[in-house]
PDB file of C-alpha atoms in Angstrom:
ATOM      1  CA  MET A 161       0.000   0.000   0.000  1.00 70.00           C
ATOM      2  CA  ALA A 162       1.213   3.494  -0.809  1.00 77.00           C
ATOM      3  CA  ARG A 163       2.201   5.955   1.908  1.00 82.00           C
ATOM      4  CA  TYR A 164       1.086   9.320   0.577  1.00 85.00           C
ATOM      5  CA  GLY A 165       2.674  12.648   1.358  1.00 88.00           C
ATOM      6  CA  MET A 166       3.019  16.224   0.185  1.00 92.00           C
ATOM      7  CA  LEU A 167       5.846  18.718  -0.117  1.00 94.00           C
ATOM      8  CA  ILE A 168       5.170  22.441   0.224  1.00 95.00           C
ATOM      9  CA  ASP A 169       8.019  24.694  -0.862  1.00 94.00           C
ATOM     10  CA  THR A 170       7.572  27.945   1.077  1.00 91.00           C
ATOM     11  CA  THR A 171      10.344  29.542  -0.967  1.00 90.00           C
ATOM     12  CA  LYS A 172       8.002  29.315  -3.966  1.00 94.00           C
ATOM     13  CA  CYS A 173       4.767  30.236  -2.167  1.00 93.00           C
ATOM     14  CA  ILE A 174       3.647  33.799  -2.902  1.00 93.00           C
ATOM     15  CA  GLY A 175       0.694  33.783  -0.506  1.00 92.00           C
ATOM     16  CA  CYS A 176      -1.902  34.089  -3.255  1.00 95.00           C
ATOM     17  CA  TYR A 177      -4.361  31.741  -1.492  1.00 95.00           C
ATOM     18  CA  THR A 178      -5.121  29.888  -4.741  1.00 96.00           C
ATOM     19  CA  CYS A 179      -4.573  26.511  -3.047  1.00 95.00           C
ATOM     20  CA  ARG A 180      -6.974  27.494  -0.284  1.00 95.00           C
ATOM     21  CA  LEU A 181      -9.662  28.731  -2.682  1.00 95.00           C
ATOM     22  CA  ALA A 182      -9.322  25.664  -4.923  1.00 92.00           C
ATOM     23  CA  CYS A 183      -9.661  23.404  -1.880  1.00 91.00           C
ATOM     24  CA  GLN A 184     -12.716  25.302  -0.633  1.00 92.00           C
ATOM     25  CA  ARG A 185     -14.357  24.990  -4.018  1.00 89.00           C
ATOM     26  CA  GLN A 186     -13.542  21.301  -4.471  1.00 85.00           C
ATOM     27  CA  ASN A 187     -14.798  20.397  -1.002  1.00 85.00           C
ATOM     28  CA  GLY A 188     -17.866  22.663  -1.026  1.00 86.00           C
ATOM     29  CA  LEU A 189     -16.716  24.661   1.996  1.00 89.00           C
ATOM     30  CA  GLU A 190     -18.328  27.861   3.190  1.00 88.00           C
ATOM     31  CA  PRO A 191     -16.310  31.102   2.757  1.00 89.00           C
ATOM     32  CA  ASP A 192     -15.337  31.085   6.442  1.00 88.00           C
ATOM     33  CA  GLU A 193     -14.235  27.418   6.343  1.00 93.00           C
ATOM     34  CA  ALA A 194     -10.880  26.344   4.951  1.00 95.00           C
ATOM     35  CA  PHE A 195      -8.725  23.234   5.156  1.00 95.00           C
ATOM     36  CA  VAL A 196      -5.677  25.373   4.318  1.00 96.00           C
ATOM     37  CA  ARG A 197      -4.717  28.331   6.491  1.00 94.00           C
ATOM     38  CA  PHE A 198      -1.752  30.665   6.172  1.00 94.00           C
ATOM     39  CA  GLU A 199       0.784  31.979   8.624  1.00 91.00           C
ATOM     40  CA  ASP A 200       3.121  34.786   7.617  1.00 89.00           C
ATOM     41  CA  ARG A 201       6.544  34.734   9.234  1.00 88.00           C
ATOM     42  CA  GLU A 202       9.216  37.403   9.077  1.00 90.00           C
ATOM     43  CA  THR A 203      12.560  36.284   7.719  1.00 87.00           C
ATOM     44  CA  GLY A 204      15.980  37.908   7.661  1.00 89.00           C
ATOM     45  CA  THR A 205      17.382  40.681   9.784  1.00 91.00           C
ATOM     46  CA  TYR A 206      16.926  44.409   9.585  1.00 91.00           C
ATOM     47  CA  PRO A 207      17.144  46.056   7.092  1.00 92.00           C
ATOM     48  CA  GLN A 208      16.769  42.968   4.878  1.00 93.00           C
ATOM     49  CA  VAL A 209      13.470  41.676   6.241  1.00 92.00           C
ATOM     50  CA  GLY A 210      11.065  39.588   4.192  1.00 88.00           C
ATOM     51  CA  VAL A 211       7.889  37.618   4.700  1.00 87.00           C
ATOM     52  CA  GLU A 212       7.587  33.868   4.288  1.00 87.00           C
ATOM     53  CA  HIS A 213       4.093  32.574   3.538  1.00 87.00           C
ATOM     54  CA  VAL A 214       3.481  29.222   5.219  1.00 90.00           C
ATOM     55  CA  PRO A 215       0.359  27.340   4.155  1.00 93.00           C
ATOM     56  CA  LEU A 216      -0.742  24.941   6.888  1.00 93.00           C
ATOM     57  CA  GLN A 217      -3.122  22.019   6.600  1.00 94.00           C
ATOM     58  CA  CYS A 218      -3.612  18.621   8.172  1.00 94.00           C
ATOM     59  CA  MET A 219      -0.214  16.953   8.445  1.00 93.00           C
ATOM     60  CA  HIS A 220      -1.743  13.449   8.417  1.00 92.00           C
ATOM     61  CA  CYS A 221       0.306  12.497  11.456  1.00 91.00           C
ATOM     62  CA  GLU A 222       1.261   8.849  11.771  1.00 88.00           C
ATOM     63  CA  ASP A 223       0.651   9.192  15.515  1.00 89.00           C
ATOM     64  CA  ALA A 224      -2.331  11.541  15.228  1.00 93.00           C
ATOM     65  CA  PRO A 225      -3.407  13.086  18.553  1.00 94.00           C
ATOM     66  CA  CYS A 226      -6.832  13.931  17.094  1.00 96.00           C
ATOM     67  CA  THR A 227      -7.672  10.268  16.591  1.00 96.00           C
ATOM     68  CA  LYS A 228      -6.782   9.374  20.169  1.00 96.00           C
ATOM     69  CA  VAL A 229      -9.275  11.798  21.739  1.00 97.00           C
ATOM     70  CA  CYS A 230     -12.241  11.175  19.429  1.00 98.00           C
ATOM     71  CA  PRO A 231     -14.904   9.446  21.560  1.00 98.00           C
ATOM     72  CA  THR A 232     -16.812   7.982  18.599  1.00 97.00           C
ATOM     73  CA  GLY A 233     -13.932   6.913  16.353  1.00 97.00           C
ATOM     74  CA  ALA A 234     -15.055   9.391  13.695  1.00 97.00           C
ATOM     75  CA  ALA A 235     -11.482  10.674  13.514  1.00 96.00           C
ATOM     76  CA  HIS A 236      -9.347   7.707  12.526  1.00 95.00           C
ATOM     77  CA  ILE A 237      -6.364   6.660  10.461  1.00 92.00           C
ATOM     78  CA  GLY A 238      -7.418   4.826   7.314  1.00 87.00           C
ATOM     79  CA  THR A 239      -5.741   1.773   5.876  1.00 82.00           C
ATOM     80  CA  ASP A 240      -3.781   4.075   3.562  1.00 79.00           C
ATOM     81  CA  GLY A 241      -2.363   5.982   6.559  1.00 84.00           C
ATOM     82  CA  ILE A 242      -4.393   9.110   5.879  1.00 87.00           C
ATOM     83  CA  VAL A 243      -6.152  10.738   8.821  1.00 92.00           C
ATOM     84  CA  GLN A 244      -9.849  10.708   7.995  1.00 91.00           C
ATOM     85  CA  VAL A 245     -13.153  11.852   9.489  1.00 93.00           C
ATOM     86  CA  ASP A 246     -16.335   9.829   9.229  1.00 93.00           C
ATOM     87  CA  GLN A 247     -18.871  12.661   9.083  1.00 90.00           C
ATOM     88  CA  GLY A 248     -21.723  10.332  10.050  1.00 92.00           C
ATOM     89  CA  ARG A 249     -20.044   9.438  13.336  1.00 96.00           C
ATOM     90  CA  CYS A 250     -18.810  12.930  14.268  1.00 97.00           C
ATOM     91  CA  ILE A 251     -20.822  14.404  17.148  1.00 96.00           C
ATOM     92  CA  GLY A 252     -19.134  17.815  17.004  1.00 96.00           C
ATOM     93  CA  CYS A 253     -17.551  17.554  20.462  1.00 97.00           C
ATOM     94  CA  LEU A 254     -14.477  19.487  19.204  1.00 97.00           C
ATOM     95  CA  TYR A 255     -11.985  17.276  21.096  1.00 97.00           C
ATOM     96  CA  CYS A 256     -10.071  16.681  17.866  1.00 97.00           C
ATOM     97  CA  MET A 257      -9.825  20.431  17.287  1.00 97.00           C
ATOM     98  CA  ALA A 258      -8.313  20.904  20.741  1.00 97.00           C
ATOM     99  CA  ALA A 259      -5.880  18.006  20.244  1.00 96.00           C
ATOM    100  CA  CYS A 260      -4.612  19.021  16.799  1.00 94.00           C
ATOM    101  CA  PRO A 261      -1.093  20.443  17.254  1.00 91.00           C
ATOM    102  CA  TYR A 262      -1.442  22.427  14.005  1.00 91.00           C
ATOM    103  CA  GLN A 263      -4.933  23.859  14.656  1.00 93.00           C
ATOM    104  CA  VAL A 264      -6.130  22.918  11.184  1.00 94.00           C
ATOM    105  CA  ARG A 265      -9.437  21.283  11.992  1.00 95.00           C
ATOM    106  CA  VAL A 266     -12.578  23.077  10.792  1.00 95.00           C
ATOM    107  CA  ARG A 267     -16.091  22.960  12.236  1.00 94.00           C
ATOM    108  CA  ASN A 268     -18.874  22.993   9.665  1.00 89.00           C
ATOM    109  CA  SER A 269     -21.230  25.786  10.675  1.00 86.00           C
ATOM    110  CA  LYS A 270     -24.264  23.997   9.195  1.00 87.00           C
ATOM    111  CA  THR A 271     -23.759  20.426  10.451  1.00 89.00           C
ATOM    112  CA  GLY A 272     -21.565  20.995  13.501  1.00 93.00           C
ATOM    113  CA  ALA A 273     -19.252  18.197  12.343  1.00 94.00           C
ATOM    114  CA  VAL A 274     -15.497  18.717  12.235  1.00 95.00           C
ATOM    115  CA  ASP A 275     -13.526  18.176   9.036  1.00 93.00           C
ATOM    116  CA  LYS A 276     -10.023  18.678   7.632  1.00 94.00           C
ATOM    117  CA  CYS A 277      -7.761  18.188   4.632  1.00 92.00           C
ATOM    118  CA  ARG A 278      -8.283  14.697   3.284  1.00 86.00           C
ATOM    119  CA  PHE A 279      -5.495  14.466   0.716  1.00 85.00           C
ATOM    120  CA  CYS A 280      -8.668  14.331  -1.358  1.00 74.00           C
ATOM    121  CA  HIS A 281      -6.986  13.493  -4.566  1.00 55.00           C
ATOM    122  CA  VAL A 282      -5.651  10.129  -3.430  1.00 54.00           C
ATOM    123  CA  SER A 283      -8.447   8.333  -5.268  1.00 55.00           C
ATOM    124  CA  ASN A 284      -7.752  10.455  -8.340  1.00 56.00           C
ATOM    125  CA  TYR A 285      -4.001   9.839  -7.996  1.00 52.00           C
ATOM    126  CA  GLU A 286      -4.551   6.087  -7.835  1.00 56.00           C
ATOM    127  CA  ASN A 287      -6.857   6.181 -10.880  1.00 58.00           C
ATOM    128  CA  GLY A 288      -4.371   8.244 -12.902  1.00 57.00           C
ATOM    129  CA  THR A 289      -6.712  11.216 -13.288  1.00 51.00           C
ATOM    130  CA  GLU A 290      -6.176  14.872 -12.416  1.00 54.00           C
ATOM    131  CA  MET A 291      -4.799  15.518  -8.966  1.00 63.00           C
ATOM    132  CA  CYS A 292      -6.434  17.642  -6.265  1.00 72.00           C
ATOM    133  CA  THR A 293      -6.773  21.268  -7.097  1.00 81.00           C
ATOM    134  CA  CYS A 294      -4.557  22.472  -4.214  1.00 91.00           C
ATOM    135  CA  VAL A 295      -1.613  20.940  -6.073  1.00 92.00           C
ATOM    136  CA  THR A 296      -2.656  21.714  -9.640  1.00 89.00           C
ATOM    137  CA  ALA A 297      -3.997  25.207  -8.884  1.00 93.00           C
ATOM    138  CA  CYS A 298      -0.752  26.544  -7.436  1.00 95.00           C
ATOM    139  CA  PRO A 299       0.670  29.011  -9.979  1.00 97.00           C
ATOM    140  CA  THR A 300       4.238  28.633  -8.655  1.00 97.00           C
ATOM    141  CA  HIS A 301       4.185  24.819  -8.357  1.00 96.00           C
ATOM    142  CA  ALA A 302       4.988  25.029  -4.656  1.00 96.00           C
ATOM    143  CA  ARG A 303       3.177  21.742  -3.929  1.00 95.00           C
ATOM    144  CA  ILE A 304       4.048  18.176  -4.900  1.00 94.00           C
ATOM    145  CA  PHE A 305       2.046  15.078  -3.972  1.00 89.00           C
ATOM    146  CA  GLY A 306       3.074  11.453  -4.216  1.00 87.00           C
ATOM    147  CA  ASP A 307       3.995   8.154  -2.626  1.00 87.00           C
ATOM    148  CA  LEU A 308       6.686   8.486   0.039  1.00 89.00           C
ATOM    149  CA  ASP A 309       7.687   4.840  -0.477  1.00 89.00           C
ATOM    150  CA  ASP A 310       8.286   5.212  -4.247  1.00 91.00           C
ATOM    151  CA  LEU A 311      11.932   6.229  -4.650  1.00 93.00           C
ATOM    152  CA  ASP A 312      11.305   7.225  -8.284  1.00 95.00           C
ATOM    153  CA  CYS A 313       8.437   9.552  -7.334  1.00 91.00           C
ATOM    154  CA  GLU A 314       8.959  13.293  -7.931  1.00 94.00           C
ATOM    155  CA  LEU A 315       7.965  13.936  -4.315  1.00 93.00           C
ATOM    156  CA  VAL A 316      10.690  11.704  -2.865  1.00 93.00           C
ATOM    157  CA  LYS A 317      13.322  13.057  -5.248  1.00 96.00           C
ATOM    158  CA  GLU A 318      12.468  16.646  -4.292  1.00 95.00           C
ATOM    159  CA  ILE A 319      12.454  15.878  -0.557  1.00 94.00           C
ATOM    160  CA  ASN A 320      15.917  14.352  -0.909  1.00 94.00           C
ATOM    161  CA  ARG A 321      17.227  17.158  -3.147  1.00 95.00           C
ATOM    162  CA  THR A 322      16.012  19.975  -0.894  1.00 93.00           C
ATOM    163  CA  HIS A 323      16.406  18.205   2.468  1.00 91.00           C
ATOM    164  CA  ALA A 324      12.777  19.073   3.211  1.00 90.00           C
ATOM    165  CA  ALA A 325      11.464  18.175   6.636  1.00 86.00           C
ATOM    166  CA  PRO A 326       8.150  18.147   8.485  1.00 83.00           C
ATOM    167  CA  ILE A 327       7.352  21.570   9.913  1.00 76.00           C
ATOM    168  CA  ALA A 328       7.657  20.306  13.497  1.00 67.00           C
ATOM    169  CA  GLY A 329      10.396  17.740  12.995  1.00 61.00           C
ATOM    170  CA  ASP A 330       9.257  14.197  13.684  1.00 60.00           C
ATOM    171  CA  LEU A 331       7.015  15.259  16.555  1.00 54.00           C
ATOM    172  CA  THR A 332       4.005  13.571  15.003  1.00 60.00           C
ATOM    173  CA  LYS A 333       5.695  11.826  12.066  1.00 70.00           C
ATOM    174  CA  SER A 334       4.038  14.163   9.588  1.00 78.00           C
ATOM    175  CA  LYS A 335       3.402  13.265   5.968  1.00 83.00           C
ATOM    176  CA  VAL A 336       3.610  16.910   4.881  1.00 86.00           C
ATOM    177  CA  PHE A 337       7.129  18.239   4.310  1.00 85.00           C
ATOM    178  CA  TYR A 338       8.333  21.814   3.920  1.00 86.00           C
ATOM    179  CA  VAL A 339      11.215  23.435   2.098  1.00 84.00           C
ATOM    180  CA  ARG A 340      12.112  26.574   4.035  1.00 75.00           C
TER     181      ARG A 340
END
């Protein structure tokens, strides 16, 4: 079975929010709901100060704290290793939101259920069709998706070339890597 992951190159990200908007549209999210959020961080030293745009989303932790606190099992790790939410079992208790170290869970204002990035294009990736719009919509190609166990995959080659790492080290054994 594949072990999916994503690389986000913050040196290429221009903070245009296209990935966020594409994700909202694909997943039918309300304007105030987003699976991708941005943090802006200052870089450099005075007088050469810049801003780094850091898009954050579910890191699909291998040891996901959100799944451990869910009383109904709605938040769980699927057989493909992707952290998932069974909307029918979610009671909206918000425990997973409190447990998420990245604060990237979103509560649906209409249903009360909690949701998050699903690496939604995995089924498309496996079928050989177009990938998720967060990857394809990015005008600077700052995102790459693939199988972390496939050494010939573009994702793995780029992680090795750039020495990309999870944003918080191996704290949660993230499947999302950043070039910074």
